[in-house]
Each structure stands twice: as structure tokens, then as C-alpha cells.
């Protein structure tokens, strides 16, 4: 009996001294495993006289249970210790600010495109896109620019490879998206197409790359009244001035007939530009009724379908709405400029 008590207390001492799960497992095998101390002791019961066997068996089982409980309890403690150790080692302080601390902003061009898209979405316009590398066919010919017409030169085109209609170029406006959309879809159509455009021109008010938003509607019975209503609704909402005067001035584009340029009223006092009723006018976009030749070029019957189109410069609208004085600063990637004129990703000025 003393033997058993000794064996038990030695085993318990070893268990509570175990510092790893591996040692604990070794102890379990040594004590309770198939060839463990207590398993061997149980085997000796058979040789005892029956009256002693029961009492001795009970004592042994109690001791075995005590050891098994101790192993379990120790395993619990070791597991928690192991987790705590890992937590200590692998801990990352997610509350630390990133270094260097810089909060990004939305570029005014992206923000204004989002604003324009949202306003036209309310009027049922979808969004279309087209390639920045175009061909002569889509950028000019299908848009009713006659061969050798001075308008082709007027655009200061960056020509790439090829000849004739297949000659590739950087698109000079977003109007080729009109052609692509009509070639791929049947009317009625109502979409805007924002994107980059390119002209070989660089001074205070021109950059070789700039952004336009094209607008395009084809349906039955469309007339100039629809065009005027659409443009006026957009401009009043965009500039957030309900009574801003709007003027349609006759103009020329090969792909629209009649064509107009649209001005909004403004005043310049003390070097400050204010959109709204005033003495001055500012040109904001070009527009017109889609030329029947353009419809024919895309296999749309002009006797059945009519439409209007408009195109506006994104940077110009951004400059007017947000009082940004110099166009070239848009593309200088100056962090101070971006911080000042950028917008919070969650909407609104910073
Ligand atoms: N594409 C013309 C430009 O870049 C703008 C425009 C678009 C005019 C649609 C009329 C209709 O100047």
C-alpha cells in the first residue's frame, strides 16, 4: 500500500512539474499506457486471493483516476500557457497609425465624373466606355468628318500607326463611343461615356490629356427641346444654382446638325468668379442633334430614329465648380494640391 501511495504521489509530482504537452504525454504513457505502471499493477490483481482482489482493485482504480484527472488538469493549464505565449509573441498592435501618416483623397477629376454620372443616372442614362486608342474610322470618318476636312487638323491629333480609316490614333474626343455603342446595340439608347481624351496642345488652358463626358440619346421623336431640357436640368443641379442663366449659341460640329455651344452666366468681381446671374458668360459644353449621316453610318434609319449628343470637359467643370484656377496643376501630382483640392472617399470636400 505504501508503495502505491508513493507511486501515486511521485506520478502526481511529475505531472504538476511537466512544462510541455509532450512531457505530459510521455507521463501518461508511462503511467496509464498499455505498459504503464498502473496498467501493470492492475494485471497483478489476478494473483491475489478473491477477497483482497476487490478492495485492492478499487484502491488501484481510484489512484489511476486521480492520475488521469491530474493529467487532464495539467493539460488545460499547459494549453492556456501555450496560447498566451503565442499571443505574446505574435501580437500586432493594429491601433498604431501607419507611418508616414497620409490620408489619400479622391482626385477632383474622379470626383466630378462620379457627380456627373450620379446626376445623369437619375435621368436614366447608363454608362458606356470605349478605347483610348481609336482608329480614324471611329474618331472621324463615321462621325461625318469629310476626308481632308480642316476639322481633322483642328483636333491636333496624336496619330499612331497605319493609314486611311485603319490609322490608329489617341482619341481626340469621347464621340467615337457614340459610333461603337450604335454598332453594338439597337436603339433606343441613352448613355454617358466618361474618359480620357488627347490633343497635341499644351499651355495655360490646355493639357495633352484631359477628360470628357459624352452624352448620347437615340429614340423616337427626339427634338431640340429634349436636348435643352436635359442640359439645363444637368447644369442647374451640377452647379447647385437654380437660376443660373443658360445660353445656347449656334456652332458647328460635323456629327451634329444643328449644333450649339452652351454658356452659363457668371460674374467676375474682385478677381472672383461666381456662377449665376451676372454680366459674363462661360462656355461649358458642345452639343447638337445627331447628324442623319452619323445614324446612317451605323445602320440606324434617321427617318425612324432621332437623337441628341453633348460633350463636356471634366477639368473645366471641376475648375468652375470648385474654384481651381490652373488646369495644368491637375496632373502635377503635387501632394499639397491633392490634399487641398481632393475629396474624402466617403463623399464631400475634406
Ligand atoms: N466631341 C466634341 C468636342 O470634343 C463635343 C461634342 C460632343 C459636340 C457631342 C457635340 C456633340 O469638342
Short mmCIF file of C-alpha atoms and ligand atoms in Angstrom, two decimals:
data_model
loop_
_atom_site.label_atom_id
_atom_site.label_comp_id
_atom_site.label_asym_id
_atom_site.label_seq_id
_atom_site.Cartn_x
_atom_site.Cartn_y
_atom_site.Cartn_z
CA UNK A 1 0.00 0.00 0.00
CA UNK A 2 2.70 2.48 0.92
CA UNK A 3 4.19 1.53 -2.38
CA UNK A 4 1.06 2.56 -4.20
CA UNK A 5 0.76 5.82 -2.26
CA UNK A 6 4.39 6.57 -3.09
CA UNK A 7 3.95 5.70 -6.76
CA UNK A 8 0.90 7.94 -6.90
CA UNK A 9 2.48 10.93 -5.22
CA UNK A 10 5.61 10.58 -7.39
CA UNK A 11 3.47 10.49 -10.53
CA UNK A 12 1.38 13.48 -9.41
CA UNK A 13 4.52 15.46 -8.62
CA UNK A 14 5.93 14.69 -12.09
CA UNK A 15 2.64 15.70 -13.71
CA UNK A 16 2.45 19.04 -11.97
CA UNK A 17 6.10 19.69 -12.85
CA UNK A 18 5.53 18.97 -16.58
CA UNK A 19 6.11 22.11 -18.64
CA UNK A 20 5.10 20.87 -22.08
CA UNK A 21 2.36 18.84 -23.67
CA UNK A 22 5.00 16.40 -24.97
CA UNK A 23 6.33 15.64 -21.46
CA UNK A 24 2.79 15.26 -20.23
CA UNK A 25 2.04 12.74 -22.96
CA UNK A 26 5.17 10.77 -22.04
CA UNK A 27 3.99 10.68 -18.44
CA UNK A 28 0.54 9.49 -19.46
CA UNK A 29 2.04 6.63 -21.48
CA UNK A 30 4.44 5.71 -18.63
CA UNK A 31 1.66 5.63 -16.02
CA UNK A 32 -1.56 4.67 -17.79
CA UNK A 33 -0.44 3.37 -21.19
CA UNK A 34 -0.62 -0.30 -22.24
CA UNK A 35 2.66 -0.99 -20.46
CA UNK A 36 2.30 1.76 -17.89
CA UNK A 37 2.97 1.39 -14.15
CA UNK A 38 -0.69 1.29 -13.19
CA UNK A 39 -1.72 -0.99 -16.02
CA UNK A 40 0.94 -3.47 -14.88
CA UNK A 41 -0.30 -3.22 -11.28
CA UNK A 42 -3.87 -3.96 -12.38
CA UNK A 43 -2.58 -7.07 -14.12
CA UNK A 44 -1.21 -8.37 -10.81
CA UNK A 45 -4.70 -8.36 -9.27
CA UNK A 46 -5.41 -11.75 -10.77
CA UNK A 47 -2.88 -13.39 -8.50
CA UNK A 48 -4.50 -12.06 -5.32
CA UNK A 49 -6.99 -14.05 -3.30
CA UNK A 50 -10.56 -13.09 -4.33
CA UNK A 51 -11.45 -11.31 -1.05
CA UNK A 52 -8.47 -8.96 -1.39
CA UNK A 53 -8.86 -8.55 -5.14
CA UNK A 54 -11.97 -6.35 -4.99
CA UNK A 55 -10.63 -3.97 -2.31
CA UNK A 56 -7.22 -3.72 -3.98
CA UNK A 57 -8.85 -3.19 -7.39
CA UNK A 58 -10.87 -0.28 -6.06
CA UNK A 59 -7.82 1.35 -4.50
CA UNK A 60 -5.88 0.99 -7.74
CA UNK A 61 -8.70 2.41 -9.82
CA UNK A 62 -9.04 5.42 -7.51
CA UNK A 63 -5.31 6.07 -7.86
CA UNK A 64 -5.48 5.64 -11.63
CA UNK A 65 -8.41 8.06 -11.83
CA UNK A 66 -6.54 10.61 -9.70
CA UNK A 67 -3.57 10.45 -12.06
CA UNK A 68 -5.74 10.69 -15.17
CA UNK A 69 -7.58 13.73 -13.67
CA UNK A 70 -4.27 15.34 -12.81
CA UNK A 71 -3.01 14.86 -16.38
CA UNK A 72 -6.17 16.44 -17.77
CA UNK A 73 -5.99 19.40 -15.41
CA UNK A 74 -2.32 19.93 -16.20
CA UNK A 75 -3.04 19.71 -19.96
CA UNK A 76 -5.61 22.50 -19.59
CA UNK A 77 -3.08 24.73 -17.84
CA UNK A 78 -0.36 23.98 -20.40
CA UNK A 79 -2.71 24.69 -23.32
CA UNK A 80 -3.64 28.08 -21.92
CA UNK A 81 0.03 28.83 -21.26
CA UNK A 82 0.87 27.89 -24.82
CA UNK A 83 -1.86 30.17 -26.23
CA UNK A 84 -0.70 33.03 -24.01
CA UNK A 85 2.85 32.53 -25.14
CA UNK A 86 1.80 32.67 -28.81
CA UNK A 87 -0.36 35.70 -28.19
CA UNK A 88 2.62 37.37 -26.56
CA UNK A 89 4.92 36.55 -29.47
CA UNK A 90 2.55 37.08 -32.40
CA UNK A 91 0.84 40.20 -31.09
CA UNK A 92 0.31 43.00 -33.57
CA UNK A 93 -0.81 46.42 -32.42
CA UNK A 94 -3.43 47.28 -35.01
CA UNK A 95 -4.15 50.57 -33.29
CA UNK A 96 -0.77 52.04 -34.26
CA UNK A 97 -1.12 54.61 -37.08
CA UNK A 98 0.68 53.77 -40.35
CA UNK A 99 3.91 55.66 -40.89
CA UNK A 100 4.25 58.05 -42.59
CA UNK A 101 0.71 59.12 -41.82
CA UNK A 102 -1.05 60.07 -45.07
CA UNK A 103 -4.73 60.01 -45.82
CA UNK A 104 -5.47 59.57 -49.53
CA UNK A 105 -8.03 61.71 -51.36
CA UNK A 106 -10.15 61.38 -54.49
CA UNK A 107 -8.78 63.43 -57.38
CA UNK A 108 -11.20 66.19 -58.47
CA UNK A 109 -11.45 64.55 -61.93
CA UNK A 110 -12.65 61.25 -60.41
CA UNK A 111 -14.97 63.07 -58.05
CA UNK A 112 -16.57 65.24 -60.75
CA UNK A 113 -17.02 62.20 -63.05
CA UNK A 114 -18.84 60.50 -60.14
CA UNK A 115 -21.02 63.57 -59.62
CA UNK A 116 -21.90 63.80 -63.33
CA UNK A 117 -22.62 60.06 -63.50
CA UNK A 118 -24.96 60.26 -60.49
CA UNK A 119 -26.93 63.19 -61.96
CA UNK A 120 -27.38 61.53 -65.36
CA UNK A 121 -28.21 58.18 -63.74
CA UNK A 122 -31.23 59.92 -62.21
CA UNK A 123 -32.31 60.83 -65.76
CA UNK A 124 -31.97 57.19 -66.86
CA UNK A 125 -28.54 57.34 -68.52
CA UNK A 126 -26.34 54.23 -68.48
CA UNK A 127 -22.51 54.42 -68.57
CA UNK A 128 -20.53 53.26 -71.64
CA UNK A 129 -16.79 53.13 -72.26
CA UNK A 130 -14.63 52.98 -75.37
CA UNK A 131 -10.92 52.52 -76.14
CA UNK A 132 -8.42 55.37 -75.73
CA UNK A 133 -6.52 54.12 -78.78
CA UNK A 134 -9.01 54.59 -81.59
CA UNK A 135 -8.93 54.37 -85.35
CA UNK A 136 -9.57 57.11 -87.88
CA UNK A 137 -12.87 55.43 -88.81
CA UNK A 138 -14.45 55.78 -85.34
CA UNK A 139 -12.79 59.05 -84.30
CA UNK A 140 -13.52 60.91 -87.58
CA UNK A 141 -14.97 59.17 -90.66
CA UNK A 142 -18.07 57.57 -89.12
CA UNK A 143 -18.68 60.85 -87.26
CA UNK A 144 -19.15 62.57 -90.64
CA UNK A 145 -15.78 64.35 -90.82
CA UNK A 146 -15.21 64.60 -94.59
CA UNK A 147 -11.88 63.37 -95.95
CA UNK A 148 -9.28 66.19 -95.79
CA UNK A 149 -11.70 68.37 -93.83
CA UNK A 150 -9.87 71.02 -91.77
CA UNK A 151 -11.72 69.77 -88.67
CA UNK A 152 -9.40 66.77 -88.68
CA UNK A 153 -6.46 69.07 -88.29
CA UNK A 154 -8.34 71.24 -85.79
CA UNK A 155 -8.19 68.39 -83.33
CA UNK A 156 -4.37 68.33 -83.14
CA UNK A 157 -4.44 64.58 -83.28
CA UNK A 158 -1.71 62.30 -81.94
CA UNK A 159 -1.52 59.86 -84.84
CA UNK A 160 -0.11 56.38 -84.26
CA UNK A 161 0.30 53.65 -86.89
CA UNK A 162 -1.50 52.78 -90.11
CA UNK A 163 -3.15 54.59 -93.00
CA UNK A 164 -6.67 55.54 -94.08
CA UNK A 165 -9.62 54.52 -91.88
CA UNK A 166 -7.48 51.92 -90.09
CA UNK A 167 -4.93 54.51 -88.98
CA UNK A 168 -4.71 54.37 -85.19
CA UNK A 169 -4.64 57.46 -83.01
CA UNK A 170 -5.26 58.62 -79.45
CA UNK A 171 -8.92 59.58 -79.45
CA UNK A 172 -9.37 63.34 -79.61
CA UNK A 173 -12.84 63.24 -78.04
CA UNK A 174 -15.28 60.75 -76.49
CA UNK A 175 -17.65 60.98 -79.50
CA UNK A 176 -16.33 57.70 -81.07
CA UNK A 177 -18.17 55.95 -78.21
CA UNK A 178 -21.39 57.09 -79.96
CA UNK A 179 -20.38 55.03 -83.01
CA UNK A 180 -19.28 51.98 -81.00
CA UNK A 181 -22.45 51.96 -78.94
CA UNK A 182 -24.68 52.20 -82.01
CA UNK A 183 -22.71 49.44 -83.75
CA UNK A 184 -23.11 47.12 -80.76
CA UNK A 185 -26.67 47.93 -79.60
CA UNK A 186 -30.05 48.61 -81.12
CA UNK A 187 -31.81 51.89 -80.31
CA UNK A 188 -33.32 53.28 -78.12
CA UNK A 189 -30.06 54.31 -76.42
CA UNK A 190 -29.35 56.63 -73.52
CA UNK A 191 -25.86 56.73 -72.06
CA UNK A 192 -22.96 58.86 -70.95
CA UNK A 193 -19.33 57.95 -71.70
CA UNK A 194 -16.67 59.46 -69.43
CA UNK A 195 -12.99 59.02 -70.23
CA UNK A 196 -9.59 60.31 -71.25
CA UNK A 197 -9.05 62.25 -74.47
CA UNK A 198 -5.84 63.50 -76.10
CA UNK A 199 -4.81 66.50 -78.18
CA UNK A 200 -1.36 67.72 -79.06
CA UNK A 201 -1.72 71.01 -77.23
CA UNK A 202 -0.17 72.39 -74.07
CA UNK A 203 -0.49 75.83 -72.50
CA UNK A 204 -2.24 77.55 -69.55
CA UNK A 205 -5.65 76.20 -70.58
CA UNK A 206 -4.73 73.00 -72.48
CA UNK A 207 -3.09 69.75 -71.42
CA UNK A 208 -2.26 66.95 -73.92
CA UNK A 209 -4.50 64.60 -71.91
CA UNK A 210 -7.83 65.71 -70.47
CA UNK A 211 -11.21 64.16 -69.69
CA UNK A 212 -14.58 64.43 -71.36
CA UNK A 213 -18.04 63.11 -70.67
CA UNK A 214 -20.05 62.32 -73.78
CA UNK A 215 -23.84 62.15 -73.60
CA UNK A 216 -25.96 60.40 -76.20
CA UNK A 217 -29.68 59.73 -76.65
CA UNK A 218 -31.36 57.95 -79.56
CA UNK A 219 -35.11 57.41 -79.52
CA UNK A 220 -38.27 58.14 -81.50
CA UNK A 221 -39.48 61.73 -81.76
CA UNK A 222 -36.44 63.28 -80.07
CA UNK A 223 -36.08 67.01 -80.72
CA UNK A 224 -34.06 70.02 -79.64
CA UNK A 225 -36.46 70.62 -76.71
CA UNK A 226 -35.33 67.33 -75.13
CA UNK A 227 -31.71 68.37 -75.57
CA UNK A 228 -32.30 71.77 -73.95
CA UNK A 229 -34.29 70.32 -71.04
CA UNK A 230 -31.68 67.66 -70.36
CA UNK A 231 -28.71 70.07 -70.44
CA UNK A 232 -30.47 72.70 -68.32
CA UNK A 233 -31.51 70.16 -65.69
CA UNK A 234 -27.98 68.84 -65.51
CA UNK A 235 -26.23 72.24 -65.31
CA UNK A 236 -28.57 73.63 -62.62
CA UNK A 237 -28.08 70.52 -60.48
CA UNK A 238 -24.35 70.30 -61.06
CA UNK A 239 -23.63 73.94 -60.19
CA UNK A 240 -26.28 73.93 -57.45
CA UNK A 241 -27.60 77.30 -58.63
CA UNK A 242 -31.33 77.09 -59.53
CA UNK A 243 -31.49 80.26 -61.60
CA UNK A 244 -28.16 80.07 -63.41
CA UNK A 245 -28.75 81.63 -66.88
CA UNK A 246 -28.07 79.18 -69.71
CA UNK A 247 -27.46 80.26 -73.31
CA UNK A 248 -27.40 78.06 -76.44
CA UNK A 249 -25.15 79.59 -79.10
CA UNK A 250 -25.15 78.27 -82.72
CA UNK A 251 -21.96 76.37 -83.51
CA UNK A 252 -20.59 73.68 -85.77
CA UNK A 253 -19.64 70.02 -85.31
CA UNK A 254 -19.59 67.62 -88.28
CA UNK A 255 -21.56 64.99 -86.31
CA UNK A 256 -24.46 67.19 -85.13
CA UNK A 257 -26.97 69.37 -87.01
CA UNK A 258 -27.96 71.82 -85.71
CA UNK A 259 -25.07 72.28 -83.29
CA UNK A 260 -24.74 74.55 -80.30
CA UNK A 261 -22.30 75.63 -77.67
CA UNK A 262 -23.71 76.15 -74.21
CA UNK A 263 -22.72 79.03 -71.91
CA UNK A 264 -23.64 79.63 -68.31
CA UNK A 265 -23.95 83.02 -66.67
CA UNK A 266 -21.32 84.23 -64.25
CA UNK A 267 -19.90 87.35 -62.70
CA UNK A 268 -16.31 88.33 -62.08
CA UNK A 269 -15.91 90.79 -59.30
CA UNK A 270 -12.66 91.45 -57.49
CA UNK A 271 -10.96 88.62 -59.31
CA UNK A 272 -13.54 86.15 -58.01
CA UNK A 273 -15.62 84.05 -60.39
CA UNK A 274 -19.19 83.41 -59.32
CA UNK A 275 -21.55 81.09 -61.23
CA UNK A 276 -25.05 82.59 -61.53
CA UNK A 277 -26.71 85.72 -62.92
CA UNK A 278 -24.09 88.30 -63.90
CA UNK A 279 -22.57 90.20 -66.80
CA UNK A 280 -20.36 87.42 -68.16
CA UNK A 281 -20.76 84.07 -69.91
CA UNK A 282 -18.67 80.91 -69.72
CA UNK A 283 -18.69 78.15 -72.32
CA UNK A 284 -19.25 74.75 -70.69
CA UNK A 285 -20.14 72.23 -73.39
CA UNK A 286 -20.84 71.42 -77.03
CA UNK A 287 -24.00 69.69 -78.22
CA UNK A 288 -26.47 69.17 -81.03
CA UNK A 289 -28.93 66.87 -82.78
CA UNK A 290 -27.24 63.72 -84.09
CA UNK A 291 -26.48 64.21 -87.82
CA UNK A 292 -28.51 61.83 -90.06
CA UNK A 293 -25.25 60.77 -91.75
CA UNK A 294 -23.91 59.51 -88.41
CA UNK A 295 -27.06 57.43 -87.91
CA UNK A 296 -26.79 56.06 -91.47
CA UNK A 297 -23.11 55.20 -90.92
CA UNK A 298 -24.26 52.94 -88.07
CA UNK A 299 -27.22 51.42 -89.94
CA UNK A 300 -29.78 53.36 -87.93
CA UNK A 301 -32.65 54.75 -90.04
CA UNK A 302 -32.84 58.55 -89.49
CA UNK A 303 -36.50 58.55 -90.57
CA UNK A 304 -37.32 56.30 -87.66
CA UNK A 305 -34.81 57.39 -85.00
CA UNK A 306 -33.51 60.77 -83.90
CA UNK A 307 -31.20 61.81 -81.12
CA UNK A 308 -29.05 64.37 -79.43
CA UNK A 309 -25.48 64.36 -78.18
CA UNK A 310 -23.33 66.53 -75.99
CA UNK A 311 -19.73 66.58 -74.83
CA UNK A 312 -18.14 68.40 -71.92
CA UNK A 313 -14.69 68.86 -70.45
CA UNK A 314 -14.40 67.39 -66.95
CA UNK A 315 -11.45 69.52 -65.78
CA UNK A 316 -13.20 72.66 -66.97
CA UNK A 317 -16.35 71.80 -65.00
CA UNK A 318 -14.23 70.92 -61.95
CA UNK A 319 -12.33 74.23 -62.19
CA UNK A 320 -15.56 76.22 -62.40
CA UNK A 321 -17.38 74.40 -59.61
CA UNK A 322 -14.50 74.13 -57.16
CA UNK A 323 -12.58 77.30 -57.97
CA UNK A 324 -9.40 75.61 -59.20
CA UNK A 325 -7.50 78.32 -61.11
CA UNK A 326 -4.90 76.41 -63.18
CA UNK A 327 -5.60 73.42 -65.43
CA UNK A 328 -2.03 72.15 -65.50
CA UNK A 329 -1.96 71.59 -61.73
CA UNK A 330 -4.45 68.71 -62.19
CA UNK A 331 -1.68 66.46 -63.48
CA UNK A 332 1.35 67.54 -61.47
CA UNK A 333 0.72 65.03 -58.64
CA UNK A 334 1.65 67.68 -56.09
CA UNK A 335 0.68 66.25 -52.69
CA UNK A 336 -0.20 69.67 -51.29
CA UNK A 337 -2.55 70.30 -54.25
CA UNK A 338 -4.13 66.85 -53.92
CA UNK A 339 -4.69 67.40 -50.19
CA UNK A 340 -6.22 70.81 -50.81
CA UNK A 341 -8.47 70.03 -53.79
CA UNK A 342 -9.01 66.30 -53.18
CA UNK A 343 -12.20 64.83 -51.80
CA UNK A 344 -12.82 62.39 -48.98
CA UNK A 345 -13.55 58.88 -50.22
CA UNK A 346 -16.83 58.98 -48.30
CA UNK A 347 -18.03 61.98 -50.33
CA UNK A 348 -17.70 65.70 -49.95
CA UNK A 349 -14.78 68.06 -49.63
CA UNK A 350 -12.24 67.32 -46.89
N1 LIG B 1 -16.82 66.00 -79.42
C1 LIG B 1 -16.98 67.43 -79.30
C2 LIG B 1 -15.64 68.03 -78.86
O1 LIG B 1 -14.79 67.34 -78.39
C3 LIG B 1 -18.06 67.78 -78.31
C4 LIG B 1 -19.41 67.37 -78.76
C5 LIG B 1 -19.94 66.14 -78.41
C6 LIG B 1 -20.22 68.22 -79.54
C7 LIG B 1 -21.20 65.75 -78.80
C8 LIG B 1 -21.46 67.84 -79.93
C9 LIG B 1 -21.96 66.63 -79.58
O2 LIG B 1 -15.43 69.22 -78.98
#
